[in-house]
mmCIF file with all atom_site columns, C-alpha atoms in Angstrom:
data_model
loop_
_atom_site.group_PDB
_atom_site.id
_atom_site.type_symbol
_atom_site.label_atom_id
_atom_site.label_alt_id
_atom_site.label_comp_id
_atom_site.label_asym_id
_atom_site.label_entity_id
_atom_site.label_seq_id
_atom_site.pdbx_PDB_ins_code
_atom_site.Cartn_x
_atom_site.Cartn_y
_atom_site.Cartn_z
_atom_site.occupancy
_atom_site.B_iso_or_equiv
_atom_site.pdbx_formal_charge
_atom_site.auth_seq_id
_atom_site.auth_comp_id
_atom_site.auth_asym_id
_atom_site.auth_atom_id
_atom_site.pdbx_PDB_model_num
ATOM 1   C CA . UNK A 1 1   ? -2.051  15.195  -9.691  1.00 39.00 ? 1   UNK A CA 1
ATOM 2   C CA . UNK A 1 2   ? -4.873  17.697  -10.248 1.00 39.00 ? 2   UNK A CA 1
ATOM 3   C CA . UNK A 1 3   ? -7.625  18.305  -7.249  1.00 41.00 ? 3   UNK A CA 1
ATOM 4   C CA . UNK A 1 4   ? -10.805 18.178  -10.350 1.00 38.00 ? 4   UNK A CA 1
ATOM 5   C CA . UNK A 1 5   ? -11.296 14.795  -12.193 1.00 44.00 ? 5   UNK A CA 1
ATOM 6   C CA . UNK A 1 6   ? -10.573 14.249  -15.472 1.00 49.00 ? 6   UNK A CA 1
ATOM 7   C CA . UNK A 1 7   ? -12.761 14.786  -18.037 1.00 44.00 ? 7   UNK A CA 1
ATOM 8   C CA . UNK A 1 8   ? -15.582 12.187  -18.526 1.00 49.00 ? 8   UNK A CA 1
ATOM 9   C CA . UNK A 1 9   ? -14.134 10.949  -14.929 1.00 54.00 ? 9   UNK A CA 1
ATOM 10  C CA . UNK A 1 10  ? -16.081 10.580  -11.733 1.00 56.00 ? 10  UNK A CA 1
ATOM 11  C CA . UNK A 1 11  ? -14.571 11.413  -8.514  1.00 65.00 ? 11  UNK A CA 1
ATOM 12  C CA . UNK A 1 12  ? -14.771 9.056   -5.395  1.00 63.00 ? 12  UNK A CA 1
ATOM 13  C CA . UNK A 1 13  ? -14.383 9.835   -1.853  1.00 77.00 ? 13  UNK A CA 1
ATOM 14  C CA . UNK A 1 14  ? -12.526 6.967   -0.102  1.00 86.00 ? 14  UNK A CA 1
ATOM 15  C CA . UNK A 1 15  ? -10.906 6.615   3.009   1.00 92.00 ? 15  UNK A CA 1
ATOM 16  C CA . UNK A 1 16  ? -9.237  3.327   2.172   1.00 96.00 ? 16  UNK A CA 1
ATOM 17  C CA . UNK A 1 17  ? -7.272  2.935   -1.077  1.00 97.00 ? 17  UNK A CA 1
ATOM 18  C CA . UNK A 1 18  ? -5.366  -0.169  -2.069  1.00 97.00 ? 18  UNK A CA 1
ATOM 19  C CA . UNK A 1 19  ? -3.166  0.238   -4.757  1.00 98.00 ? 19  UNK A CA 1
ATOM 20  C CA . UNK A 1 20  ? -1.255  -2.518  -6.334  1.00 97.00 ? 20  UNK A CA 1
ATOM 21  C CA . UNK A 1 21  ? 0.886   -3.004  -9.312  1.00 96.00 ? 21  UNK A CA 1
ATOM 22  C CA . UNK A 1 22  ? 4.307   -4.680  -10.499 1.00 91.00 ? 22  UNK A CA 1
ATOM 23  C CA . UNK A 1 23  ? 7.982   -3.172  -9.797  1.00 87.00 ? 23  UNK A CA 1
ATOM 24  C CA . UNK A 1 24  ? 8.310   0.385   -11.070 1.00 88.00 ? 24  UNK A CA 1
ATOM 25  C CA . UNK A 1 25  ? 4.679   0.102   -12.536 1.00 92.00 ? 25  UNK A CA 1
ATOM 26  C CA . UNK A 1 26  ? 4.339   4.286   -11.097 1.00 93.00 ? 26  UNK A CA 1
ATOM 27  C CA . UNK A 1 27  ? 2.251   2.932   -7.850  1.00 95.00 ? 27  UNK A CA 1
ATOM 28  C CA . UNK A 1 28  ? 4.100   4.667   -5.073  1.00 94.00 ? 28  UNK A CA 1
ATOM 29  C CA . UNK A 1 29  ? 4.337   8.171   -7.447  1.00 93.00 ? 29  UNK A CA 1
ATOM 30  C CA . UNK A 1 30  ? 0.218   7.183   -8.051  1.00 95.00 ? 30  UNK A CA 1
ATOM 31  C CA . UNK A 1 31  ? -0.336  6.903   -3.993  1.00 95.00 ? 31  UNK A CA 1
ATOM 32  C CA . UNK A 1 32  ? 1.624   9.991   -3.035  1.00 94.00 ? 32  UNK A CA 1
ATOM 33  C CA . UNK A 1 33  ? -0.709  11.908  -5.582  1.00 93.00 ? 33  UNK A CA 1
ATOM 34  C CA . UNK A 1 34  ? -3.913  11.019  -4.165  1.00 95.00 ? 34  UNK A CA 1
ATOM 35  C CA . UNK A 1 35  ? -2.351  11.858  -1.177  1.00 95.00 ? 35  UNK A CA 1
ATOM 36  C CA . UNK A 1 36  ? -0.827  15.103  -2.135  1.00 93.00 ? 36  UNK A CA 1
ATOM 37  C CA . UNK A 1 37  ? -4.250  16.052  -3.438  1.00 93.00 ? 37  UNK A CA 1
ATOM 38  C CA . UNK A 1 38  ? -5.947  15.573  -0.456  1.00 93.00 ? 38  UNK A CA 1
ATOM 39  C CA . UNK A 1 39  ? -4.651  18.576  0.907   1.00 91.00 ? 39  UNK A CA 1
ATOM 40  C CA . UNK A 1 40  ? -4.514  17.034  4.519   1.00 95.00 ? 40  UNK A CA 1
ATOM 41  C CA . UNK A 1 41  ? -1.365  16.859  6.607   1.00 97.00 ? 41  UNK A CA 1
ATOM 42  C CA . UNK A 1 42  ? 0.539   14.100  4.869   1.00 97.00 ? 42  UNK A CA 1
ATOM 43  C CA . UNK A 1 43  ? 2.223   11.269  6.978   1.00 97.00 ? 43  UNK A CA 1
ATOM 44  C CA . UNK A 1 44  ? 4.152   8.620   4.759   1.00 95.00 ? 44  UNK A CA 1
ATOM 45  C CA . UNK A 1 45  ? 5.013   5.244   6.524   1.00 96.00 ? 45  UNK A CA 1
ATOM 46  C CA . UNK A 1 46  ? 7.962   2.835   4.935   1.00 93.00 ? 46  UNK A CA 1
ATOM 47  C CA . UNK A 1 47  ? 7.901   -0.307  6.116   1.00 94.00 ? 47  UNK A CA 1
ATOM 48  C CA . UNK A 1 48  ? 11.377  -0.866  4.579   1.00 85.00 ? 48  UNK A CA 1
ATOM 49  C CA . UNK A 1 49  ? 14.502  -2.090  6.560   1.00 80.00 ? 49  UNK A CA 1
ATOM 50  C CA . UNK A 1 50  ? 17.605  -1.215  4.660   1.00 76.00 ? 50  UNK A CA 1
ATOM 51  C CA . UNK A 1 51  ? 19.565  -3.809  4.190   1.00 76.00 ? 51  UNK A CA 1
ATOM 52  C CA . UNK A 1 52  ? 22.485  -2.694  2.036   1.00 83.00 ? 52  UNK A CA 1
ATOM 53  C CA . UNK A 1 53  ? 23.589  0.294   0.174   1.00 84.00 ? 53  UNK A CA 1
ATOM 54  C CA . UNK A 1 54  ? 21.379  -0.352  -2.824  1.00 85.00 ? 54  UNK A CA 1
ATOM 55  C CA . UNK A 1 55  ? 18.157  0.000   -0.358  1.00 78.00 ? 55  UNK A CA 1
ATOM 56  C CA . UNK A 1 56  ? 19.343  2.906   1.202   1.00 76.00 ? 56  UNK A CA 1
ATOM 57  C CA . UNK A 1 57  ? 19.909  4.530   -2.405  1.00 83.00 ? 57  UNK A CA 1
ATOM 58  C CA . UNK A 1 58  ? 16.077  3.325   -3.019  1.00 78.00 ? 58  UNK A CA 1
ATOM 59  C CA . UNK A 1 59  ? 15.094  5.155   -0.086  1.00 76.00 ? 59  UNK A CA 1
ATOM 60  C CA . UNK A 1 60  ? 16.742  8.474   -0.805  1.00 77.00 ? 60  UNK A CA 1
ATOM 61  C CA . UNK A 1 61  ? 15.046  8.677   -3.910  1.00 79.00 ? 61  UNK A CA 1
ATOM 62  C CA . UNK A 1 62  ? 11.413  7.946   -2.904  1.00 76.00 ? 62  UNK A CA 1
ATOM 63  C CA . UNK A 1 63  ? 11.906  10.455  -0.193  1.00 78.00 ? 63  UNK A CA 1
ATOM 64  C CA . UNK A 1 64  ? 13.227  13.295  -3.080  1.00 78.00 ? 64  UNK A CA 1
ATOM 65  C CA . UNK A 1 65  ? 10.683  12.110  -5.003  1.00 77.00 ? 65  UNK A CA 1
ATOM 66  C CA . UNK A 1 66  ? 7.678   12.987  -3.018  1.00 76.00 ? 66  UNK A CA 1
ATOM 67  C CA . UNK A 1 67  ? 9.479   16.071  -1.524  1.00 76.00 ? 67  UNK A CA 1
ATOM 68  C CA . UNK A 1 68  ? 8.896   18.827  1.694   1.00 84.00 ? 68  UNK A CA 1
ATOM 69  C CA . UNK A 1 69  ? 5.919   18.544  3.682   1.00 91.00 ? 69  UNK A CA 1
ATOM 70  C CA . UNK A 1 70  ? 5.824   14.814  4.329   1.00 94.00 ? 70  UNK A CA 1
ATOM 71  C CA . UNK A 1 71  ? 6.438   13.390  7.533   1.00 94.00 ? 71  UNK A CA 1
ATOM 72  C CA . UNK A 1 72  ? 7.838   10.141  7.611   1.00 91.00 ? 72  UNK A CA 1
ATOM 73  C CA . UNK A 1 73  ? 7.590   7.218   10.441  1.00 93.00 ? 73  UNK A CA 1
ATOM 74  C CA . UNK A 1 74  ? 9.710   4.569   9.872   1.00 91.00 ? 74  UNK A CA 1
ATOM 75  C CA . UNK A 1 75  ? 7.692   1.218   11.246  1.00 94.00 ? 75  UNK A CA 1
ATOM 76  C CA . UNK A 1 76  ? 8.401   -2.180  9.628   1.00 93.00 ? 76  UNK A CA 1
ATOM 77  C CA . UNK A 1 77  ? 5.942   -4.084  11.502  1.00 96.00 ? 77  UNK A CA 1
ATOM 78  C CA . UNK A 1 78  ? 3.498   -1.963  14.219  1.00 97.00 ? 78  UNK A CA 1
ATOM 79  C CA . UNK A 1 79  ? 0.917   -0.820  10.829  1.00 96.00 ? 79  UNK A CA 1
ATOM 80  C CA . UNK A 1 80  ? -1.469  -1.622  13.419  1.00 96.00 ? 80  UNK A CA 1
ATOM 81  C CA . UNK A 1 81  ? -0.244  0.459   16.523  1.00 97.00 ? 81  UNK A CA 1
ATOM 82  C CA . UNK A 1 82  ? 0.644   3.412   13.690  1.00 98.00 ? 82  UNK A CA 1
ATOM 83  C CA . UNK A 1 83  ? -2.317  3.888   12.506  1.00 98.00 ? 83  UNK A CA 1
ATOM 84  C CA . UNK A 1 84  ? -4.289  3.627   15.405  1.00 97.00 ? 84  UNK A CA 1
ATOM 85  C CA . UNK A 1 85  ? -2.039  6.853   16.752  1.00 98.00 ? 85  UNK A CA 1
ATOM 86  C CA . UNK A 1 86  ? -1.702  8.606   13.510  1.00 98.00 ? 86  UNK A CA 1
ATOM 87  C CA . UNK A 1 87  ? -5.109  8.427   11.877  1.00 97.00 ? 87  UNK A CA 1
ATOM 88  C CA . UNK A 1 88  ? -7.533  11.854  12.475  1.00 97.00 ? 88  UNK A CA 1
ATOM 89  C CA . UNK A 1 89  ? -10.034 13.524  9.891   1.00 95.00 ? 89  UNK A CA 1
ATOM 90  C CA . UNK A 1 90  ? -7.231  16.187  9.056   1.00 96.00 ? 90  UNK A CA 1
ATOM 91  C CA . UNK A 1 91  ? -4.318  13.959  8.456   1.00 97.00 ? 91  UNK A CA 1
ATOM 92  C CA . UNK A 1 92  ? -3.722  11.222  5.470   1.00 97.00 ? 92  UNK A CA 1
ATOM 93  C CA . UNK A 1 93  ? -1.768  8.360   5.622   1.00 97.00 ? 93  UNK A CA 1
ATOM 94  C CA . UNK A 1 94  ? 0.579   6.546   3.078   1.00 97.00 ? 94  UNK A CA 1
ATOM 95  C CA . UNK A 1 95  ? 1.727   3.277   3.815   1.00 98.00 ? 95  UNK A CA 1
ATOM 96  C CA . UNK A 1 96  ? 4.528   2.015   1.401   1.00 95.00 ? 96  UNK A CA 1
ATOM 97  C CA . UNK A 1 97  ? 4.033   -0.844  1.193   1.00 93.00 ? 97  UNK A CA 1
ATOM 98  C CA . UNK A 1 98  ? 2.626   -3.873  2.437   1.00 98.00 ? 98  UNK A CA 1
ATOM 99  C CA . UNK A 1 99  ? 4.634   -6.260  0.984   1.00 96.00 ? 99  UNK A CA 1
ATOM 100 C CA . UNK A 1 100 ? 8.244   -5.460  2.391   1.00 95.00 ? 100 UNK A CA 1
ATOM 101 C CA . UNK A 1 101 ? 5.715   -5.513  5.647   1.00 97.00 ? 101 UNK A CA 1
ATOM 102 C CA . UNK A 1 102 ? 4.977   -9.061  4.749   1.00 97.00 ? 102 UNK A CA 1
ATOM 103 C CA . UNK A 1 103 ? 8.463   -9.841  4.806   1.00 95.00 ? 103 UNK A CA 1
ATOM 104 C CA . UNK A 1 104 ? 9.257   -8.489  7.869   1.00 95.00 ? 104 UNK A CA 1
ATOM 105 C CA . UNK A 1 105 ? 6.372   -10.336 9.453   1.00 97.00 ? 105 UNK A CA 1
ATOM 106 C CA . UNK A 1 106 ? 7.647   -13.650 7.775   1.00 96.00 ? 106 UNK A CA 1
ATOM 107 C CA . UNK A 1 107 ? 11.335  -13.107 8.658   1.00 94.00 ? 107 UNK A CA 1
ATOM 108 C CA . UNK A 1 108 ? 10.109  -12.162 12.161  1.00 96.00 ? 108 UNK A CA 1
ATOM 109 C CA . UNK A 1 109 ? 8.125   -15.438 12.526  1.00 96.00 ? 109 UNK A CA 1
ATOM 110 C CA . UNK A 1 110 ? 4.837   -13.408 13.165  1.00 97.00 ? 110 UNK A CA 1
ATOM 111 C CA . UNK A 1 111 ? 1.320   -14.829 12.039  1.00 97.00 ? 111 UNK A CA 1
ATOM 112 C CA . UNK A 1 112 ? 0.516   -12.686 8.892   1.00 97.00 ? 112 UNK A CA 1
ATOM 113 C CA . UNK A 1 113 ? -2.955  -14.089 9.211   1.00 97.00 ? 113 UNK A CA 1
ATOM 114 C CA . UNK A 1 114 ? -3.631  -12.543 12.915  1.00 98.00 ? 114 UNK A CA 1
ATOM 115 C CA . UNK A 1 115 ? -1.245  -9.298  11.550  1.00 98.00 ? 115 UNK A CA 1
ATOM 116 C CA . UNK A 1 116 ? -3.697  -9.018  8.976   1.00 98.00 ? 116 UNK A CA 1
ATOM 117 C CA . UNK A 1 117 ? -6.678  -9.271  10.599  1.00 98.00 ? 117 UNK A CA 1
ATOM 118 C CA . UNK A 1 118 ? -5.096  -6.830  13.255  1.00 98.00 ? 118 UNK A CA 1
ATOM 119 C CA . UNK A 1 119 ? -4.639  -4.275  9.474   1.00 98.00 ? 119 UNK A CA 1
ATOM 120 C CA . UNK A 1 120 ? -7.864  -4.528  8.847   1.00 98.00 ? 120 UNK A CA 1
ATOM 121 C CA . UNK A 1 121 ? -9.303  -3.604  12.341  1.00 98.00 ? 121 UNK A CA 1
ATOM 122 C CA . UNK A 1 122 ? -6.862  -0.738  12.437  1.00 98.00 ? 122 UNK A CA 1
ATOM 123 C CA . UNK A 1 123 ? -8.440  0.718   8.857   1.00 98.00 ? 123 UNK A CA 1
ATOM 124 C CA . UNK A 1 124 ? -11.910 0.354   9.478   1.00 97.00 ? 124 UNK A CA 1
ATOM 125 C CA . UNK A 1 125 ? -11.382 2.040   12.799  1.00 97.00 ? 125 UNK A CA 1
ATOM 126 C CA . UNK A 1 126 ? -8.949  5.103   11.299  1.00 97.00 ? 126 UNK A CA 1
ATOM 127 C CA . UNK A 1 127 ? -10.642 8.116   11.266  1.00 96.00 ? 127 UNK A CA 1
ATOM 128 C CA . UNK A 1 128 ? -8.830  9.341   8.074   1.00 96.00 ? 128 UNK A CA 1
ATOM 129 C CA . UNK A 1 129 ? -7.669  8.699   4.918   1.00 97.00 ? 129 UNK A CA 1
ATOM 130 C CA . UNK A 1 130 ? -5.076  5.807   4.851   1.00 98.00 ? 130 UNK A CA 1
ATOM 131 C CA . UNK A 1 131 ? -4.071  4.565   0.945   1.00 98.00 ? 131 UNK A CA 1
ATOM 132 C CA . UNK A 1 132 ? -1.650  1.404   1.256   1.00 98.00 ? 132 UNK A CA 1
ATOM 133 C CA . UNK A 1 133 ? 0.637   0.565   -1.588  1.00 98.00 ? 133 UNK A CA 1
ATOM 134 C CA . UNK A 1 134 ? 1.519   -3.295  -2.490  1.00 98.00 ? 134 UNK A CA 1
ATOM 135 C CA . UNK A 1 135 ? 3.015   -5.833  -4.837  1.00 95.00 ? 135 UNK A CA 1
ATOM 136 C CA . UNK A 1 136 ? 1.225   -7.733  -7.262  1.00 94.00 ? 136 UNK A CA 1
ATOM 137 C CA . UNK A 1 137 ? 3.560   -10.600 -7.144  1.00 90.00 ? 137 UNK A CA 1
ATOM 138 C CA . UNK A 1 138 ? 1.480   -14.211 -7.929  1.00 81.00 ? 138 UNK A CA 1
ATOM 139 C CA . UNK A 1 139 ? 1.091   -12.823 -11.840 1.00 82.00 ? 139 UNK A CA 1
ATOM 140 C CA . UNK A 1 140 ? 4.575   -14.309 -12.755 1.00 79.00 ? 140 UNK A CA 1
ATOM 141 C CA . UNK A 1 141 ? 6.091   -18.275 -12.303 1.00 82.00 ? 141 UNK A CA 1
ATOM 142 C CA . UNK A 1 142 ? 5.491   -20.455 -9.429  1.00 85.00 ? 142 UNK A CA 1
ATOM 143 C CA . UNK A 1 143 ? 9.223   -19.748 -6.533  1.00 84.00 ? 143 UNK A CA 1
ATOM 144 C CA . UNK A 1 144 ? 11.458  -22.676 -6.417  1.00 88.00 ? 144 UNK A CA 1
ATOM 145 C CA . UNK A 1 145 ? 11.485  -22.570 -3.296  1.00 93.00 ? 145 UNK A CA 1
ATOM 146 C CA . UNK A 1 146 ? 9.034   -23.183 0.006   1.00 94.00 ? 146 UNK A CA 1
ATOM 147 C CA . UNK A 1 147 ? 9.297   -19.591 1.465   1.00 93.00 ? 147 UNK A CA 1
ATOM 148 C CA . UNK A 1 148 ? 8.931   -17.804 -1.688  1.00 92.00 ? 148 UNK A CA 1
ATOM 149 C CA . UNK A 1 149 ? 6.108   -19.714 -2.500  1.00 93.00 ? 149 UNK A CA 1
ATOM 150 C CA . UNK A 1 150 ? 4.672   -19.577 1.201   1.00 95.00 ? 150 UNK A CA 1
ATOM 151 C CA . UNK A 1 151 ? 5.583   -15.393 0.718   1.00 94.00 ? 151 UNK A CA 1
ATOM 152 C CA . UNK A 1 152 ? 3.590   -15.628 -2.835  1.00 95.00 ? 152 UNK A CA 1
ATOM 153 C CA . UNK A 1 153 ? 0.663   -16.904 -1.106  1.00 94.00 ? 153 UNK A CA 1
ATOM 154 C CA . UNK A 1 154 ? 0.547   -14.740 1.996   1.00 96.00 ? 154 UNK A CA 1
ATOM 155 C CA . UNK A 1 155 ? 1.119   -11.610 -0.315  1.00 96.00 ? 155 UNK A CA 1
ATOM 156 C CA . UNK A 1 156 ? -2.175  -13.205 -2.585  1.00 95.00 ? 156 UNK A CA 1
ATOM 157 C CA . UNK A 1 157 ? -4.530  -13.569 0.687   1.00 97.00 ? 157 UNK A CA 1
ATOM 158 C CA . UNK A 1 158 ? -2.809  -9.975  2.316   1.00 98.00 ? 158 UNK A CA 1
ATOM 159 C CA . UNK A 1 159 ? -3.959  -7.974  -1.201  1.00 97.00 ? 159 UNK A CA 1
ATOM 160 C CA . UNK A 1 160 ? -7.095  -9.881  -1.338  1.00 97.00 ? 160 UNK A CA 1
ATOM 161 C CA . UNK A 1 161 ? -8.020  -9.191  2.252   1.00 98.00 ? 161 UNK A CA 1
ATOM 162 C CA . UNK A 1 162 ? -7.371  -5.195  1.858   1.00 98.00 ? 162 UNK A CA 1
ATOM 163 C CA . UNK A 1 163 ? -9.083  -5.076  -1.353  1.00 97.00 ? 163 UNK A CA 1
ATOM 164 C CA . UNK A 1 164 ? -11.916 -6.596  -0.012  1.00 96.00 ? 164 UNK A CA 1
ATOM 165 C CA . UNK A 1 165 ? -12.144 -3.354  2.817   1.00 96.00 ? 165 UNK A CA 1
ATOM 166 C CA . UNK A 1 166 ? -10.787 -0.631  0.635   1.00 97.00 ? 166 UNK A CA 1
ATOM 167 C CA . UNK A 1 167 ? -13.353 1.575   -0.798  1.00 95.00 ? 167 UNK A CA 1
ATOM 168 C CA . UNK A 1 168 ? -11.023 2.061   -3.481  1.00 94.00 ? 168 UNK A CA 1
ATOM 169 C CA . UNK A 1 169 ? -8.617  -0.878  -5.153  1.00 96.00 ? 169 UNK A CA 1
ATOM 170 C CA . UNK A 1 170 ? -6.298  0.764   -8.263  1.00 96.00 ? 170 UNK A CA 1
ATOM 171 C CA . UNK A 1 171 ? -4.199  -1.030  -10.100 1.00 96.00 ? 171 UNK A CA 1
ATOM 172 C CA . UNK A 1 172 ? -1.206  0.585   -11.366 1.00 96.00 ? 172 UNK A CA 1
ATOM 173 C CA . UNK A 1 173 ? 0.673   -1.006  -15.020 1.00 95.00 ? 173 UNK A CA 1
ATOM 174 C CA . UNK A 1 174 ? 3.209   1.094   -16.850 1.00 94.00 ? 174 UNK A CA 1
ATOM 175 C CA . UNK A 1 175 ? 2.059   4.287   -15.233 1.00 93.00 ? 175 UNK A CA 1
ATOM 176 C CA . UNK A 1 176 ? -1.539  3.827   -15.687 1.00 94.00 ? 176 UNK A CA 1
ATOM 177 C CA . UNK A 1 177 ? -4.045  3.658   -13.191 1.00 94.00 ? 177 UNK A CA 1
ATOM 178 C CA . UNK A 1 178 ? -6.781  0.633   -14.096 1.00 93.00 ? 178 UNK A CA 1
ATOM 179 C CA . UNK A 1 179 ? -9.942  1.502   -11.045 1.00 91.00 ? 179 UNK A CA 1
ATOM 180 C CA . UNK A 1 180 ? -10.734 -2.187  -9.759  1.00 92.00 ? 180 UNK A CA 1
ATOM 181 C CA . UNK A 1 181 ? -13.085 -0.784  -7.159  1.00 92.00 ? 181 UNK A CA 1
ATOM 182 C CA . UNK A 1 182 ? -15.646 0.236   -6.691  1.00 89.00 ? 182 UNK A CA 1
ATOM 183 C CA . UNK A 1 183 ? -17.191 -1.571  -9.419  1.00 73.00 ? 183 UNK A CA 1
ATOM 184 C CA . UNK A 1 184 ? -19.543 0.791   -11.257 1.00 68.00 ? 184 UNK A CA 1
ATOM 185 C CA . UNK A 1 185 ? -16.311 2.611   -12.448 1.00 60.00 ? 185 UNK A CA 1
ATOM 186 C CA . UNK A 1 186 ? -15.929 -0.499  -14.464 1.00 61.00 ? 186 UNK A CA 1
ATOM 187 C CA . UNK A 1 187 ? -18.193 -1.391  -17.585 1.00 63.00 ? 187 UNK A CA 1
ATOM 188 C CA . UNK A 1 188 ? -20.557 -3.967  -17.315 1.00 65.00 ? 188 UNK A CA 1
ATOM 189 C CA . UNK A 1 189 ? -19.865 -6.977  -19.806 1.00 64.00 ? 189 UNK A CA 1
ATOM 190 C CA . UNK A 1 190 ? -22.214 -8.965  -20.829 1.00 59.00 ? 190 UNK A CA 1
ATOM 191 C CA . UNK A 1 191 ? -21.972 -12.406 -23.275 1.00 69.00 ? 191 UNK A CA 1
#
């Protein structure tokens, strides 16, 4: 990702980003390029537990994929208490991704209400960058079951909550980067 904005593009400063798209839509490769192009001191956060071999495989690749010069804090449920100790002016943070945080909070019985709220303290207070990565999940059926439909809903009111605080919100579909916020990125429509 190129440090000068496209042509015809305008370039935002943000220290919050929110970026949000389906599986494989290109959002975490989209995150670690703003990040990469902020030239700070890059710290990447996975929220992921492995499970089974299949996640561990998942992991090796997004760690090849984004390459040397990360360092990487493995915290599936602290965002709060990371954050809080990793966030200065010269440093930017990637947090990939909310939503296997969700499930973590769920599976761990925490309040994701209070855990958000907690988030959200934690960003407005970090001195540096931070760009969080997430599932759009609520576009598809409605779960057969109570929990995933409890986990649809939390993930809905999570997104919505860091949207609302992010400077920047970007959603990411097939590789391509759609700018939901700020607004005056977006054309005005009129009827």
């Amino acid at each position: 990702m190129s440090d000068a904005p496209a042509s015809g593009s305008v370039q935002v400063t943000a220290r919050t980003v929110l970026v949000t798209g389906g599986a494989r839509s290109g959002k975490s490769l989209y995150a670690e390029g703003l990040v990469n192009a902020s030239q700070r001191e890059r710290v990447y956060v996975a929220t992921c537990t492995p499970f089974d071999d299949e996640m561990h495989q998942r992991i090796d690749r997004h760690r090849d994929q984004r390459g040397e010069g990360w360092r990487t804090i493995e915290e599936p449920r602290d965002l709060t208490g990371v954050i809080a100790a990793e966030s200065t002016e010269g440093r930017a943070i990637l947090v990939d991704c909310l939503t296997l945080w969700l499930s973590n909070l769920i599976f761990a019985e925490a309040d994701p209400e209070a855990e958000t709220a907690r988030l959200a303290g934690a960003l407005r207070a970090a001195p540096g960058p931070v760009v969080l990565v997430t599932n759009e999940v609520g576009s598809g059926i409605v779960p057969d079951n109570a929990l995933a439909r409890r986990f649809r809903d939390e993930q809905g009111r999570l997104n919505r909550r860091i949207a609302e605080l992010a400077d920047v919100a970007v959603l990411v579909a097939a590789g391509l980067p759609l700018v939901l916020k700020p607004s005056h990125l977006q054309p005005e429509i009129r009827l």
